[in-house]
Short mmCIF file of C-alpha atoms in Angstrom, two decimals:
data_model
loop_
_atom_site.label_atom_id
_atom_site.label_comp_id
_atom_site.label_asym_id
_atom_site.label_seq_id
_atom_site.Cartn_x
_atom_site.Cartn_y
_atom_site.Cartn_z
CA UNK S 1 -9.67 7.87 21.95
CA UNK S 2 -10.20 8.77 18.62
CA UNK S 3 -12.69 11.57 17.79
CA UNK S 4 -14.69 9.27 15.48
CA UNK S 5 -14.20 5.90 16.83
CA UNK S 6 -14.03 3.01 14.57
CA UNK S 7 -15.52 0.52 16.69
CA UNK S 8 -18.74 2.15 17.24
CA UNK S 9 -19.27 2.66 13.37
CA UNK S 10 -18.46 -0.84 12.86
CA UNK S 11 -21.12 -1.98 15.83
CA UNK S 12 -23.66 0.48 14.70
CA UNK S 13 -23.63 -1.01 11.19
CA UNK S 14 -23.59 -4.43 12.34
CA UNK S 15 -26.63 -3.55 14.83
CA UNK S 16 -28.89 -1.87 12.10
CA UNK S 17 -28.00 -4.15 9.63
CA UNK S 18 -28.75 -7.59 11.78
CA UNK S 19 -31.87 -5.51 11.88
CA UNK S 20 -32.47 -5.21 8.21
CA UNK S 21 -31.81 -9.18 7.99
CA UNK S 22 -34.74 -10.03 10.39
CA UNK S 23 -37.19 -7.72 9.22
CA UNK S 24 -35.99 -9.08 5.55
CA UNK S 25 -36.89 -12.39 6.88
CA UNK S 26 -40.21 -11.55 8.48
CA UNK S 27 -41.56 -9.69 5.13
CA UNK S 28 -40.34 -12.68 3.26
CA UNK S 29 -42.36 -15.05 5.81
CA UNK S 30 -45.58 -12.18 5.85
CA UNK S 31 -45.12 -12.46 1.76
CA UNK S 32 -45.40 -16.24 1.32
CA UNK S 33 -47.58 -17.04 4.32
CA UNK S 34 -50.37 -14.24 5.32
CA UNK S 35 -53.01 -15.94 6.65
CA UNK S 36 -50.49 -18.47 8.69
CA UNK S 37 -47.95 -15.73 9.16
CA UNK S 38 -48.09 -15.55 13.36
CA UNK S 39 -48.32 -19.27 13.60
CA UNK S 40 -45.27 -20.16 11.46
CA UNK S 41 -43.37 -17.28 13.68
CA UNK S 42 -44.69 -18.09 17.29
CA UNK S 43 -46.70 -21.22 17.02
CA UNK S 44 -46.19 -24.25 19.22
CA UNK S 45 -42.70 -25.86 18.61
CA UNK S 46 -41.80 -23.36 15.55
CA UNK S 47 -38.90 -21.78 17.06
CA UNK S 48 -39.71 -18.79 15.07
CA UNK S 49 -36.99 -16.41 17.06
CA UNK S 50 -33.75 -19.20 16.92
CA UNK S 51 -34.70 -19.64 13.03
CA UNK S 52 -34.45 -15.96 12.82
CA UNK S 53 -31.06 -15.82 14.51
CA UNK S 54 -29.43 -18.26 12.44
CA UNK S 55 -30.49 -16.03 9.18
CA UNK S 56 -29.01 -13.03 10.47
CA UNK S 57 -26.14 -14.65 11.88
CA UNK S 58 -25.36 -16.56 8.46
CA UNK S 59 -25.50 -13.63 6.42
CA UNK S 60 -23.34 -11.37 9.43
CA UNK S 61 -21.01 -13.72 8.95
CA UNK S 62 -20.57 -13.81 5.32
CA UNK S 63 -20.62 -9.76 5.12
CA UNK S 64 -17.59 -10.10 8.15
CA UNK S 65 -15.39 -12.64 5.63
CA UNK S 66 -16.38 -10.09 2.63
CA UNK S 67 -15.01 -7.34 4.74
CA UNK S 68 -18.14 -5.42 4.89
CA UNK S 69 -17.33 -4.50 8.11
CA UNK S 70 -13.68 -2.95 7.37
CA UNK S 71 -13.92 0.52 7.00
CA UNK S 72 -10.94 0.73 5.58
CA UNK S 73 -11.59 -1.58 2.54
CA UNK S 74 -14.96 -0.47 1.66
CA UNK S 75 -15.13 3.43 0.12
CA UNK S 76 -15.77 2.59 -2.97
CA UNK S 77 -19.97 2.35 -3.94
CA UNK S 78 -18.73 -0.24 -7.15
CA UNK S 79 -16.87 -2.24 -4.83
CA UNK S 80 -19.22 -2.16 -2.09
CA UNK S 81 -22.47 -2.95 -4.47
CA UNK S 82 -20.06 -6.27 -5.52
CA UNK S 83 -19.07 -7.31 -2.37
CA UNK S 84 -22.44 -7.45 -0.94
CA UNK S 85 -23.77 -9.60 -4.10
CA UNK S 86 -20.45 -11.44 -3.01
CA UNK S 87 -22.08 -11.99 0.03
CA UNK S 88 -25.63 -12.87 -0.33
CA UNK S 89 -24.90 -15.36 -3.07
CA UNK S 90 -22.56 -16.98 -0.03
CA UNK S 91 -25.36 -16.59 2.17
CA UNK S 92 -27.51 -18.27 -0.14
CA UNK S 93 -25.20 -21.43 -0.60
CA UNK S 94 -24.68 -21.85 3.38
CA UNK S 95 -28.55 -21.77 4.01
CA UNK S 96 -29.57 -23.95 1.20
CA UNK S 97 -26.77 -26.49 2.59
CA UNK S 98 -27.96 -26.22 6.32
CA UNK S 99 -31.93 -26.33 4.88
CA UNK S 100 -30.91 -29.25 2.61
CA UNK S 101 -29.52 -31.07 5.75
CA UNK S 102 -31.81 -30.05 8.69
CA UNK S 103 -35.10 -28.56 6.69
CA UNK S 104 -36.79 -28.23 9.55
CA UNK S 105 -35.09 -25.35 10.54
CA UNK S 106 -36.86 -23.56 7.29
CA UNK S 107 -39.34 -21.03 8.21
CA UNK S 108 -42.04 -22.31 6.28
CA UNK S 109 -45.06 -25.39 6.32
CA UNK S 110 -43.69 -29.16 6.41
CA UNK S 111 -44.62 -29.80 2.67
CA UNK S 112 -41.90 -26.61 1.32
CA UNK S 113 -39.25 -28.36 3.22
CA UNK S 114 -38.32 -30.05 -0.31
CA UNK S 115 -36.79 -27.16 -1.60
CA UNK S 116 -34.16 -26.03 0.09
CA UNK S 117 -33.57 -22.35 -0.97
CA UNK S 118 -37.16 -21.81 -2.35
CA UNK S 119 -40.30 -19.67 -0.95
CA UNK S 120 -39.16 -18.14 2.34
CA UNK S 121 -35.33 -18.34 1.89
CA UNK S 122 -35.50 -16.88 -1.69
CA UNK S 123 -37.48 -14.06 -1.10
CA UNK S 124 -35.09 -13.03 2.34
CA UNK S 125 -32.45 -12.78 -0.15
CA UNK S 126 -34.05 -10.85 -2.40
CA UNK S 127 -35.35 -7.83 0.06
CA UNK S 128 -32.21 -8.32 2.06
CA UNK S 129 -30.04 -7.39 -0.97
CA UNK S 130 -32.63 -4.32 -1.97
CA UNK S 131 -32.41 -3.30 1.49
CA UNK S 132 -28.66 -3.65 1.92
CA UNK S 133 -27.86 -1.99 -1.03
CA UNK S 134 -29.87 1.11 -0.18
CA UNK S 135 -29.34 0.87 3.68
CA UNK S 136 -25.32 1.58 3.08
CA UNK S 137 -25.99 3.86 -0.11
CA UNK S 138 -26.85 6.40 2.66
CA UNK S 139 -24.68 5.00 5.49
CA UNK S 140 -21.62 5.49 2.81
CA UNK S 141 -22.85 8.73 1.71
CA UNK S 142 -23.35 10.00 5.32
CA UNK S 143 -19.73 8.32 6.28
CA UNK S 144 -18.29 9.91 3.37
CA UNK S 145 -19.30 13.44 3.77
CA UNK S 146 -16.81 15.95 4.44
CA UNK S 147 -18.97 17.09 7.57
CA UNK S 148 -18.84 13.85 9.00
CA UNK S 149 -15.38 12.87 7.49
CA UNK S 150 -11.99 12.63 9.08
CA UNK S 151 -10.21 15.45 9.41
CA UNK S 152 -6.28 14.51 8.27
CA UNK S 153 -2.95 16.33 8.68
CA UNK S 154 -0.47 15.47 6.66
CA UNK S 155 3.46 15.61 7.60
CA UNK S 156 5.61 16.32 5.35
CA UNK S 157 5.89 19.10 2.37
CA UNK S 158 7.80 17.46 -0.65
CA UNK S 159 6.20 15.98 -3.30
CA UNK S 160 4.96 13.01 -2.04
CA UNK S 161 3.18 14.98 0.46
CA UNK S 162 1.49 17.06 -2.68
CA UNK S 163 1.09 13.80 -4.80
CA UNK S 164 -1.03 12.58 -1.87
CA UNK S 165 -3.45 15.36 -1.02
CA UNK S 166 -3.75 15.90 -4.64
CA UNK S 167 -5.04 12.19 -4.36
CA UNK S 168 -7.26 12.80 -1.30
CA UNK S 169 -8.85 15.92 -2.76
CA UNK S 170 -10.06 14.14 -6.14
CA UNK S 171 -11.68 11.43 -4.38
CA UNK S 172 -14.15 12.97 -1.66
CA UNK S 173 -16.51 10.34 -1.77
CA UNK S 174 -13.72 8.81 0.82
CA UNK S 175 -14.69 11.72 3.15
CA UNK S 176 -11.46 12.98 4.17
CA UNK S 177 -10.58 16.41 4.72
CA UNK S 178 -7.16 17.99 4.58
CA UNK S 179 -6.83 20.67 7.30
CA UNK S 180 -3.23 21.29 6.92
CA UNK S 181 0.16 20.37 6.36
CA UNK S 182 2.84 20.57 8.98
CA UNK S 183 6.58 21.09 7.87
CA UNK S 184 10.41 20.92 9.63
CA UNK S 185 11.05 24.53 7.99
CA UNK S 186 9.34 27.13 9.89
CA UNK S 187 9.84 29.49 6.78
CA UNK S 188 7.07 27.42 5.03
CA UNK S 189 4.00 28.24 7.73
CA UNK S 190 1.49 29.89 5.87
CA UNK S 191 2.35 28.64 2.27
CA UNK S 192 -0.13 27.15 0.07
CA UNK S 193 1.07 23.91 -1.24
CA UNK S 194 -1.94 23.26 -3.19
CA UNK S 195 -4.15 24.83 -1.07
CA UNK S 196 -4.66 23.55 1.89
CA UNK S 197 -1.51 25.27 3.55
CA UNK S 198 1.60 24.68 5.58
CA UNK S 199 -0.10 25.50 9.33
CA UNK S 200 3.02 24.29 11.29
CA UNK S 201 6.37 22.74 12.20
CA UNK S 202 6.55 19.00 13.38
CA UNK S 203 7.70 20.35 16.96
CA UNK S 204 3.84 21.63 17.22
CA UNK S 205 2.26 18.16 15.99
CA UNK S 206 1.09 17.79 19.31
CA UNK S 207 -0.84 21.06 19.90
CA UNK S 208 -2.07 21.39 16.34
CA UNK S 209 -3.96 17.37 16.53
CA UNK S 210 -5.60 18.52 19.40
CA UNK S 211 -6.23 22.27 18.31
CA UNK S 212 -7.53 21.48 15.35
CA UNK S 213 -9.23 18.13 16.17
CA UNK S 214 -7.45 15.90 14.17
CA UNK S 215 -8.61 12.53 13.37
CA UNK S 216 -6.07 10.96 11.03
CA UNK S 217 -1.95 12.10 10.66
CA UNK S 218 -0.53 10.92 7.63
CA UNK S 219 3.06 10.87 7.19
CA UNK S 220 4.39 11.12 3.66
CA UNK S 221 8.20 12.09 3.75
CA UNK S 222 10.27 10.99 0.83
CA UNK S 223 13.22 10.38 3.14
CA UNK S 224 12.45 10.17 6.36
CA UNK S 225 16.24 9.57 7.79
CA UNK S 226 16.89 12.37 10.11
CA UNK S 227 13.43 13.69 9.37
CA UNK S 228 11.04 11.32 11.06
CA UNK S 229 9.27 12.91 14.29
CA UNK S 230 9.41 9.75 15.97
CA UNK S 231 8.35 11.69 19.66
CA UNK S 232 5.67 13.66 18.59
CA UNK S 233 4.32 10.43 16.55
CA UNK S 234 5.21 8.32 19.77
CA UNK S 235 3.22 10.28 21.66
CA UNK S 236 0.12 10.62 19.88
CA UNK S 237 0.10 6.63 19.41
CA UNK S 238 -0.05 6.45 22.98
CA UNK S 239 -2.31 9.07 23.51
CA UNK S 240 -4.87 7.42 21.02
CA UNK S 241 -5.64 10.95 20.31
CA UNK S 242 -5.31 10.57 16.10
CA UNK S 243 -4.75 7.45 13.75
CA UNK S 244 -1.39 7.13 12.16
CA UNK S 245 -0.74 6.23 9.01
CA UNK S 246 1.81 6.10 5.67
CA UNK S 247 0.88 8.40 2.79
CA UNK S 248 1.97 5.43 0.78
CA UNK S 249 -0.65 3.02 1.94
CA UNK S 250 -3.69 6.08 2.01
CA UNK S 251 -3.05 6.28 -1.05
CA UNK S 252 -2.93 2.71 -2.02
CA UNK S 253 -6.48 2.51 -0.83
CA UNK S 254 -8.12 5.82 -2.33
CA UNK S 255 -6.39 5.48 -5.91
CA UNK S 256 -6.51 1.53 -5.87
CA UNK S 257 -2.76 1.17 -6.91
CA UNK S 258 0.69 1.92 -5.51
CA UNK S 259 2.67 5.05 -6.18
CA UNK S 260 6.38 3.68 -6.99
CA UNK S 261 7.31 7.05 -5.85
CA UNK S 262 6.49 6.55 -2.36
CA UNK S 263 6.96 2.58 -2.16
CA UNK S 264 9.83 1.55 0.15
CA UNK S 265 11.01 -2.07 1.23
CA UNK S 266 9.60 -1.45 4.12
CA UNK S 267 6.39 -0.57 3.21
CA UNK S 268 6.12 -4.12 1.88
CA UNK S 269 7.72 -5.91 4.41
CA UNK S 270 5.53 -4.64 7.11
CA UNK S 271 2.03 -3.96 5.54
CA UNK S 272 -0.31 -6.37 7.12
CA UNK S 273 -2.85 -8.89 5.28
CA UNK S 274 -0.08 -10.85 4.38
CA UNK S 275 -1.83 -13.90 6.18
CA UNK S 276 -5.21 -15.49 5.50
CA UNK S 277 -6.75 -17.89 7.75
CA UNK S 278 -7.59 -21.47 6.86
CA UNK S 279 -11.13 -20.91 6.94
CA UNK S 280 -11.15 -17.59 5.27
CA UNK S 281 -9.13 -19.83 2.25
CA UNK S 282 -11.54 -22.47 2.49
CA UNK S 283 -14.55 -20.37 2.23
CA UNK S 284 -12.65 -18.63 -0.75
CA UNK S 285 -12.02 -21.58 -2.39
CA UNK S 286 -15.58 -23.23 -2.00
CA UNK S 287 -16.35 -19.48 -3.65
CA UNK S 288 -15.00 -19.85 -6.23
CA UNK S 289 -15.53 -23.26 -6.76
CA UNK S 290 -19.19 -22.58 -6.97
CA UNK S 291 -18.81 -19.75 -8.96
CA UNK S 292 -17.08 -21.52 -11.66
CA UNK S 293 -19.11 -24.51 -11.59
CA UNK S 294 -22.58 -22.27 -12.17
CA UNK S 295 -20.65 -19.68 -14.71
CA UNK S 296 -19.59 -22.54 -16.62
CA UNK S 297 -23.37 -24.31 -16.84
CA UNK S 298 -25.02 -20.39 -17.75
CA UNK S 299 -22.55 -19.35 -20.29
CA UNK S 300 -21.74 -22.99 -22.12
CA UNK S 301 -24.16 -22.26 -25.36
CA UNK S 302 -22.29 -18.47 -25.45
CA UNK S 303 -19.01 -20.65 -25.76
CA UNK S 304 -20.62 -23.07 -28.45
CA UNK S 305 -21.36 -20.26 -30.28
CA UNK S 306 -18.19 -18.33 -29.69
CA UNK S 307 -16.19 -21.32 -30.81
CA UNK S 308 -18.02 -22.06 -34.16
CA UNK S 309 -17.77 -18.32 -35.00
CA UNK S 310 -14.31 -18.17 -34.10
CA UNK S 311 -13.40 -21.78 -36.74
CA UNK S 312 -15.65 -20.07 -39.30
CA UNK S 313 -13.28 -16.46 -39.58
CA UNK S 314 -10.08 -18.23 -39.33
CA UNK S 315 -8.47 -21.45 -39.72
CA UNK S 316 -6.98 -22.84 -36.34
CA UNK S 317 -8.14 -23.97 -32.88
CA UNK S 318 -10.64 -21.97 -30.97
CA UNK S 319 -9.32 -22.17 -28.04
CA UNK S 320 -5.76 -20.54 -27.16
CA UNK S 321 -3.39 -21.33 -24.44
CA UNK S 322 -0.46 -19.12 -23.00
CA UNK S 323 1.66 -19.81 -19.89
CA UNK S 324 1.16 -17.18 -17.05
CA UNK S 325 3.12 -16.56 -13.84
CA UNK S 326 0.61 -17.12 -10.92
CA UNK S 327 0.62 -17.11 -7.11
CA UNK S 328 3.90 -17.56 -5.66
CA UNK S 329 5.60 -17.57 -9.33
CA UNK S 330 3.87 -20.95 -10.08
CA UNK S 331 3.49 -21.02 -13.79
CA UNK S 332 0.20 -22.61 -15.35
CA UNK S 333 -1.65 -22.49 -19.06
CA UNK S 334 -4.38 -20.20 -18.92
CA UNK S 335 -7.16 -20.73 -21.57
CA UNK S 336 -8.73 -17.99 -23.90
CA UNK S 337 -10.76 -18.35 -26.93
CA UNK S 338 -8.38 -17.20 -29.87
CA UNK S 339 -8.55 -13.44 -31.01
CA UNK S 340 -5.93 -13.47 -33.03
CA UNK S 341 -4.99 -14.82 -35.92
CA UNK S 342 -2.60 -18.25 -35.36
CA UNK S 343 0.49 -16.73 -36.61
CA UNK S 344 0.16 -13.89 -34.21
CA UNK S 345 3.03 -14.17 -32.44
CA UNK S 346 5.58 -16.20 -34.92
CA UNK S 347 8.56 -13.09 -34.18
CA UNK S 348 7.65 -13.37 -29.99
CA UNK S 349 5.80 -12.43 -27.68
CA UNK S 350 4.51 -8.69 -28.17
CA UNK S 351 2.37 -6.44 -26.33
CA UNK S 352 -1.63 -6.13 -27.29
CA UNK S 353 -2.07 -2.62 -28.97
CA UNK S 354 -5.61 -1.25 -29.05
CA UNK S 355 -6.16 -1.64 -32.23
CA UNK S 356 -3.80 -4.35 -33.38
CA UNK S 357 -3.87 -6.29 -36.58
CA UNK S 358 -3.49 -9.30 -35.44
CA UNK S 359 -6.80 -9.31 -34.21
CA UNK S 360 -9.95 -11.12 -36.27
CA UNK S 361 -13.35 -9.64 -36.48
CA UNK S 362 -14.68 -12.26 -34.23
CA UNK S 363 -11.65 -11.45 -31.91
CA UNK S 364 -12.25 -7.65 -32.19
CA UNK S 365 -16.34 -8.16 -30.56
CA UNK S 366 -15.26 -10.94 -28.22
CA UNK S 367 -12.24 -8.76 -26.87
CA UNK S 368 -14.77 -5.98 -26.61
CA UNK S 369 -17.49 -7.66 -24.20
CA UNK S 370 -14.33 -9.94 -22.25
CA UNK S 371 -16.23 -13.17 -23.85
CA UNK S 372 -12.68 -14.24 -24.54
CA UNK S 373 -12.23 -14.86 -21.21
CA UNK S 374 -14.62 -17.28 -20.28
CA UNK S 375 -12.64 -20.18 -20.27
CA UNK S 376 -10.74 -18.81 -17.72
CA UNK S 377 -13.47 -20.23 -15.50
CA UNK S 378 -11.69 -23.94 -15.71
CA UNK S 379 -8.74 -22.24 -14.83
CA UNK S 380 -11.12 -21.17 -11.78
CA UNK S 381 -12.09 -24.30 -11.44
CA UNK S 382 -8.68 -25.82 -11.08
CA UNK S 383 -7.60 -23.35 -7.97
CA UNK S 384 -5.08 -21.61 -10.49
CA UNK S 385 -6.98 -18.10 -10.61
CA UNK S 386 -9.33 -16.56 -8.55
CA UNK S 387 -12.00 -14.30 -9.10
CA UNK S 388 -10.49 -11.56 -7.23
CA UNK S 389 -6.73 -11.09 -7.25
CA UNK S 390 -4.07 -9.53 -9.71
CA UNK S 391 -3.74 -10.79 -13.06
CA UNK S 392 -1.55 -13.04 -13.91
CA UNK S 393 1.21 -11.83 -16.73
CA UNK S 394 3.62 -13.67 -19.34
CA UNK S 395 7.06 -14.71 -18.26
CA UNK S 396 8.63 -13.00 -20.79
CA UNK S 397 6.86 -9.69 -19.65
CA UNK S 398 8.06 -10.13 -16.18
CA UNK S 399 11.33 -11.25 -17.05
CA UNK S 400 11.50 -7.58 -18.61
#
């Protein structure tokens, strides 16, 4: 088994954490209703403890489809800080629904059962997201830290190898520590790469994992033809001592983008999440449905406005539309409020500089603060972007 076992991480953060929801829940309750408190939670046909339940398990369930729970997805504090807003605003959707069709399952008196996501439900949300937040601060923190970090060897010396640890050693916050490297030229034991060193061949992969309690091995060999250690690697897979991986996809999740000098066909071919489930695509959808539907009701004055400034600076629509490649290579008109002037592009298609000419004044600000892409939300709305995923480009730019 693995030094630092995965599963028991993931357990003890769902176990504290289904924690935090109830006791979230019972402030919330102690908050709104003080001098009823203990007979809303234990009183005669109140159900206090099954109401509880479905709270934590509605708001588990949305941090496990937000992949709160992956540990290899969640390093990051940004992304972690988004994808538990992410997750309480789902939350909040699935109980109002369930409270708007069985409101007697709300914690609170028979005359609050009118609003569905008010009093009790509200406040839960509120805590739980103060709590949350601060609750993994110092779980990621603790996770992160080189003392309780995984300790990683890496095979291979060429520059992949050095492109990776370089990688690895400007983002600690990931907690992983480079012990060593191991190499197929015993000439090279001892050398200082970039400091960690060469502390082996690939015939001692074996004895060094277990001598030096490794957690993770991470291959990163430009060619591995011939090269490979396929045994030692083998052997260790079965053992369950360490966790193999490619350099090419550690570093895909530390830097947040793909080296092109360690992508390989196969790389692509075989990395996994290729597949989402129906539900998971359901759940995204009705995401971002919502999302678009409630962005597009908050921010419709800032587009009024943007629109009339936008017809006052220059003659022409304010609204512009370009054709993008999306999903799959489907092609669809996404919508922008103009930043340009109208003749912008009468030679072609052209790159945006950063401080192009084309641009208005209006265009300049509204570039600025990303107000020009609001009206991407209908383009939300239709299912032809998301509000995660790559961005779509021209045809012309991908034809190049």
């Amino acid at each position: 088994m693995v030094r630092r076992d995965i599963w028991l991480r993931t357990f003890t953060l769902v176990a504290i954490e289904s924690g935090i929801i109830v006791a979230a829940v019972l402030l919330s309750l102690y908050w709104r209703y003080q001098e009823k408190y203990q007979e809303l939670l234990w009183g005669d046909g109140q159900q206090g403890f099954a109401k509880l339940l479905l709270t934590a398990a509605v708001c588990q369930l949305t941090f496990y489809l937000f992949d709160l729970y992956d540990l290899e997805v969640i390093h990051s504090l940004r992304e972690l800080c988004r994808r538990i807003l992410m997750a309480l605003a789902a939350s909040c959707f699935i109980l109002a629904t369930i409270f708007v069709v069985l409101p007697t399952v709300q914690m609170t008196e028979a005359e609050d059962h009118s609003t569905a996501i008010g009093g009790v439900p509200s406040r839960t949300i509120v805590i739980t997201l103060f709590l949350m937040i601060g609750w993994r601060i110092l779980s990621h923190w603790v996770l992160s830290h080189p003392r309780f970090g995984e300790r990683v060897l890496i095979v291979g010396t060429d520059t992949s190898a050095v492109e990776l640890a370089r990688a690895i050693m400007g983002n600690r916050n990931f907690g992983y520590r480079i012990i060593g490297f191991v190499s197929e030229d015993a000439t090279q034991v001892g050398k200082s790469l970039i400091n960690p060193k060469v502390i082996g061949v690939v015939d001692q992969l074996n004895e060094i994992v277990k001598k030096e309690r490794i957690d993770r091995v991470v291959v990163a060999l430009s060619d591995r033809r011939g090269h490979l250690p396929v045994d030692q690697l083998l052997k260790l897979r079965l053992q369950g001592r360490a966790v193999i991986e490619e350099g090419t996809s550690l570093y895909e999740r530390i830097m947040g983008k793909i080296s092109v000098e360690m992508l390989r066909p196969s790389w692509i071919i075989f990395s996994g999440g290729s597949k989402r489930s129906r539900l998971g695509a359901v759940i995204h959808r009705l995401f971002n449905l919502v999302l678009a539907v409630v962005g597009i009701i908050l921010s419709f004055p800032l587009w009024v406005l943007t629109a009339i400034a936008i017809k006052l600076e220059s003659p022409g629509p304010a609204f512009y539309k370009q054709e993008r490649v999306g999903k799959n290579g489907e092609p669809f008109t996404i919508i922008k409020f103009r930043s340009m002037r109208q003749d912008a592009e009468k030679n072609g298609p052209v790159w945006a500089a950063k401080d192009d000419d084309r641009t208005t004044y209006v265009g300049r600000f509204i570039r600025k603060v990303r107000i020009d892409e609001l009206p991407q939300l209908i383009n939300v709305l239709r299912g032809e972007m998301s509000f995660v995923g790559p961005r779509p480009e021209r045809p012309e730019f991908i034809a190049e």
